[in-house]
Amino acid sequence: MAAIITEKFRMSNAEVFKDQFGGTDSYYMFLGKSSPFSALDALNASDSSPPVPDDDVTSEYYYHDDMLAAKKLTASDASFVIPRRNWVNQGTFDMYEHDISSSNTTTSSATNLFNSTFYFVTSEFRVYKVLDNNGGIAMTSGSEPTSEATGPFTSNGYVLQYMYTISANDADKFLTNDFIPVATNNSVAAAATDGAIVSARVVNAGSGLTNGTYFSPVYGDGTNAGTASGAILRLTVAAGQISSFGLTSGTDTTVHAAGAGYTYGKVNLSTLFSDAGLNSSSSIGTVGSAVVEVIIGPKGGHGANAPKELGGHYVMVNTTFSNAEAQDITEANDFRRVGILKNPYAFGTTAGNTFLSTSTARTTKALKLASAGLNENFVTDEKITQSTTGAIGKVVEYDSTNDILYYVQERFTDHGTNANQNFVAFSGANTVSGATGAGTPDASADGTVDGIPFTDGYGNSEIQPDSGDIIYIENRSPITRVSDQVEDIKIIVEF
């Protein structure tokens, strides 16, 4: 059985995904994995060769174990994006056509419209759709277009449609070397007409035709199709051939009247008129092989819905981690994992739909140590043990000012489990030792210290362990955090 996943299916899924940010569901971007990648994570894994994440039940639990911190995502943190196609002086671009396929490829030989270069962005972040590329000829030398007209215009031999301008805020959050944000311009959308004929293609210019100007009604299913009240082409015949499409009346073949409501349209060169009112019949002679076709625009018309028209089945999620969030998000250690967590619960809750709602969340465990001891010698990523209980963990950060030790317990032997691969939690007023230092949990520490609630010297993750669904995971080479550095993380999801 032959089948395809359509562009509309991809776009529908992208819309559902994007619309959930800022809705009733709760989404967080998280950082994880402070300790180096090793063979414990995957065969031949290392920091220089991060492993491909596994998508299975066990791995999702592992990702929770080494999670460091999370930040809530809002509606403004997600945008439709499209592959970046830059304007190039004298560049050759594809053009919008309604029937691109393996049997009707673009100038660049693309077999799908959305894989082609039928749009571009300028250095001033204006985005244009190419309605006609002058027969696949490169743009003439000149400056990049700047027009923001709501209708088609000519530039460097091409016919273009202004779509929108990327705002400064969207450029800051969602613009990369490979992708640009896509959004609909309200003025352009308001000027669009569903089913209007705004461009045509002269498939075969013919030969030996009678020179002159002719008017051709566009037949089909449009409003008043085939009449003077429907769409009409103005054909120019010169040197015995039909001139190519353009916007210059008397020189090009142009759209005299765009009409509305067309989902298909036909041009009959044997039924032409000498006037726009279609009152006087005329003939270009023997039609022969000459063929002119109209191009059907997207639903709503050009510019009515930029994400759908330009193939915005990609969603970019972006947020930043800065020193303003240092209380929840460590600056003392690096991270190697980025992910998206959907609907986690706050610690101690497991039912209902009261998901975590805080803007940031610390996901490590914490110990409030008594001031006496060698606490200052704890270093990041070292193994810590509690010989009395047999607990094992890895240091994420040590706050010597407040005597707080942050740690994780990964489900690997000697990382968070003992030699029997048994998990044991740190507990009681029992000494915790590292390679060169040691400390004792302060059993009298009941209350909040530096924003962290402690009970008998122990502080829990702000997220209920293993709650929520990890819907995206990415392993990276280590990214070091420092106090004056902002991590600007962009995740692109393709549907």
XYZ file of C-alpha atoms in Angstrom, residues 32-273:
242
model
C 21.840 17.027 33.449
C 24.892 14.820 33.664
C 27.658 16.684 35.520
C 30.000 13.704 35.604
C 31.932 12.689 32.446
C 30.495 10.227 29.958
C 32.111 6.821 30.173
C 31.617 3.217 29.158
C 28.977 3.032 31.876
C 26.766 5.243 29.720
C 27.417 3.435 26.434
C 30.096 1.500 24.623
C 33.048 3.777 23.824
C 31.228 6.809 25.232
C 33.330 9.761 26.367
C 33.079 13.519 26.652
C 34.627 13.836 23.215
C 32.165 11.282 21.850
C 28.822 11.697 23.643
C 26.568 8.663 23.257
C 23.331 8.738 21.296
C 20.536 8.821 23.910
C 18.599 5.613 24.356
C 14.814 5.705 24.163
C 13.715 3.070 26.617
C 12.151 2.752 30.055
C 15.384 2.264 31.984
C 17.185 5.180 30.359
C 14.438 7.631 31.278
C 14.979 6.777 34.944
C 18.724 7.298 34.493
C 18.096 10.753 33.021
C 16.170 11.683 36.152
C 19.009 10.475 38.378
C 21.642 12.860 37.032
C 19.288 15.794 36.426
C 20.739 19.031 37.806
C 18.129 21.740 37.334
C 15.076 22.694 35.297
C 13.496 25.895 34.002
C 9.857 26.342 33.073
C 9.064 27.028 29.422
C 6.370 29.530 28.466
C 4.504 30.327 25.250
C 7.111 32.948 24.355
C 9.849 30.299 24.503
C 8.548 28.394 21.449
C 8.307 29.420 17.812
C 7.713 27.886 14.427
C 10.951 27.978 12.447
C 11.973 27.179 8.883
C 15.334 26.387 7.274
C 17.307 29.551 6.654
C 17.700 30.571 2.995
C 19.725 33.764 2.693
C 19.321 36.292 -0.106
C 22.391 36.251 -2.345
C 23.266 38.941 -4.843
C 22.686 37.449 -8.310
C 21.557 34.230 -6.649
C 19.208 31.742 -8.273
C 16.126 30.759 -6.305
C 13.263 28.381 -6.885
C 9.711 29.706 -7.149
C 6.395 28.861 -5.573
C 4.419 26.343 -7.598
C 1.406 24.370 -6.484
C 2.386 21.056 -8.070
C 6.042 20.358 -7.358
C 6.765 16.623 -7.535
C 9.238 14.132 -8.936
C 7.735 14.778 -12.365
C 7.746 18.571 -11.970
C 10.911 19.515 -10.128
C 12.053 22.998 -9.169
C 14.943 24.943 -10.669
C 17.211 23.370 -8.027
C 15.760 19.898 -8.832
C 13.841 19.648 -5.545
C 10.898 17.263 -5.698
C 9.049 18.888 -2.804
C 8.194 22.575 -2.480
C 9.338 22.795 1.132
C 12.737 21.342 0.310
C 13.278 24.046 -2.279
C 14.585 27.607 -2.118
C 11.299 29.361 -2.929
C 11.787 31.914 -0.147
C 14.699 33.834 1.326
C 15.594 36.207 4.169
C 17.543 39.432 3.710
C 20.205 40.951 5.935
C 17.516 43.175 7.462
C 15.465 40.085 8.291
C 12.699 40.620 5.750
C 11.359 37.339 4.377
C 10.118 37.048 0.794
C 8.429 34.323 -1.206
C 9.438 33.945 -4.867
C 6.364 33.908 -7.101
C 8.338 33.898 -10.354
C 12.079 33.323 -10.865
C 12.331 34.533 -14.467
C 12.595 31.059 -15.916
C 15.196 29.931 -13.413
C 17.654 32.663 -14.300
C 19.768 34.187 -11.535
C 18.668 37.504 -10.106
C 20.136 40.480 -11.904
C 22.810 42.374 -10.014
C 21.357 44.785 -7.498
C 20.500 45.493 -3.911
C 18.461 43.132 -1.817
C 14.713 43.880 -1.755
C 13.308 46.155 0.948
C 9.661 46.477 -0.096
C 6.981 45.633 2.450
C 4.119 45.982 -0.023
C 1.276 43.595 0.698
C 1.006 42.519 -2.947
C 3.474 41.095 -5.481
C 6.296 43.321 -6.742
C 9.358 42.934 -8.962
C 12.984 42.916 -7.841
C 16.084 41.988 -9.836
C 13.997 40.257 -12.497
C 11.992 38.212 -9.979
C 8.397 38.563 -8.808
C 8.298 38.504 -5.023
C 5.754 38.482 -2.226
C 6.743 40.123 1.054
C 5.812 37.787 3.900
C 7.012 39.264 7.216
C 9.956 40.788 9.049
C 11.648 38.932 11.885
C 11.286 41.026 15.033
C 14.327 41.896 17.144
C 13.008 39.758 19.982
C 12.387 36.742 17.731
C 15.797 37.179 16.123
C 17.418 37.134 19.537
C 15.599 33.989 20.653
C 15.058 31.937 17.518
C 17.466 32.987 14.760
C 20.413 30.694 14.026
C 22.737 30.040 11.127
C 20.421 27.243 9.984
C 16.909 28.353 10.971
C 14.773 31.489 11.100
C 11.555 32.094 13.047
C 8.399 32.322 10.974
C 5.325 34.384 11.798
C 2.401 35.890 9.894
C 2.327 39.625 9.163
C -1.186 40.883 9.920
C -1.237 43.460 7.114
C -0.108 40.935 4.526
C -2.644 38.415 5.788
C -5.453 40.958 5.608
C -4.594 41.715 1.973
C -4.522 38.041 0.940
C -7.452 36.582 -0.992
C -8.274 32.909 -0.836
C -8.094 31.337 -4.273
C -6.819 34.446 -6.043
C -4.687 33.923 -9.165
C -1.588 36.080 -8.726
C 0.911 34.312 -10.973
C 1.102 32.120 -14.042
C 3.686 30.208 -16.025
C 4.177 30.066 -19.751
C 4.995 26.383 -20.123
C 5.474 26.676 -23.883
C 5.648 30.068 -25.587
C 4.639 28.603 -28.941
C 5.800 29.948 -32.313
C 4.365 31.779 -35.294
C 1.610 33.331 -33.179
C -0.057 36.622 -34.034
C 1.525 39.483 -32.175
C -0.714 41.546 -29.928
C -2.463 41.743 -26.582
C -5.091 39.192 -25.600
C -7.289 38.601 -22.585
C -7.981 35.082 -21.381
C -10.587 34.213 -18.762
C -9.421 31.631 -16.236
C -11.814 28.714 -16.228
C -12.199 26.410 -13.237
C -13.989 26.544 -9.917
C -13.269 30.125 -8.919
C -15.911 32.755 -8.272
C -17.478 33.649 -11.654
C -14.802 31.554 -13.377
C -14.669 31.968 -17.155
C -16.393 35.365 -17.093
C -15.326 39.003 -16.983
C -15.974 38.921 -13.214
C -13.526 36.090 -12.587
C -9.771 35.824 -12.923
C -8.338 37.090 -16.217
C -4.854 36.863 -17.735
C -3.464 39.511 -20.047
C -1.310 37.771 -22.657
C 1.355 39.580 -24.635
C 2.521 37.991 -27.881
C 5.726 39.379 -29.408
C 7.937 37.923 -32.139
C 5.347 35.186 -32.536
C 5.697 33.930 -28.952
C 3.804 34.381 -25.699
C 5.853 36.533 -23.336
C 6.827 35.099 -19.976
C 4.954 36.020 -16.830
C 5.746 39.295 -15.087
C 4.112 42.420 -13.752
C 4.730 44.851 -16.630
C 1.631 45.235 -18.781
C 2.358 45.392 -22.489
C 5.666 43.590 -22.069
C 4.923 40.581 -19.877
C 2.078 38.159 -19.595
C 0.328 39.479 -16.496
C -2.611 38.809 -14.212
C -5.249 41.388 -15.181
C -7.753 40.281 -12.533
C -6.927 37.864 -9.708
C -10.417 36.641 -9.002
C -11.072 34.451 -5.948
C -11.973 30.949 -4.867
C -9.862 28.977 -7.346
C -8.572 25.552 -6.354
C -7.854 24.820 -10.008
C -7.836 26.952 -13.113
C -7.427 26.446 -16.833
C -6.425 28.749 -19.679
C -7.882 28.029 -23.132
C -5.706 29.747 -25.759
C -8.321 29.028 -28.392
C -10.826 31.283 -26.612
C -9.279 34.732 -26.266
C -10.564 38.286 -26.292
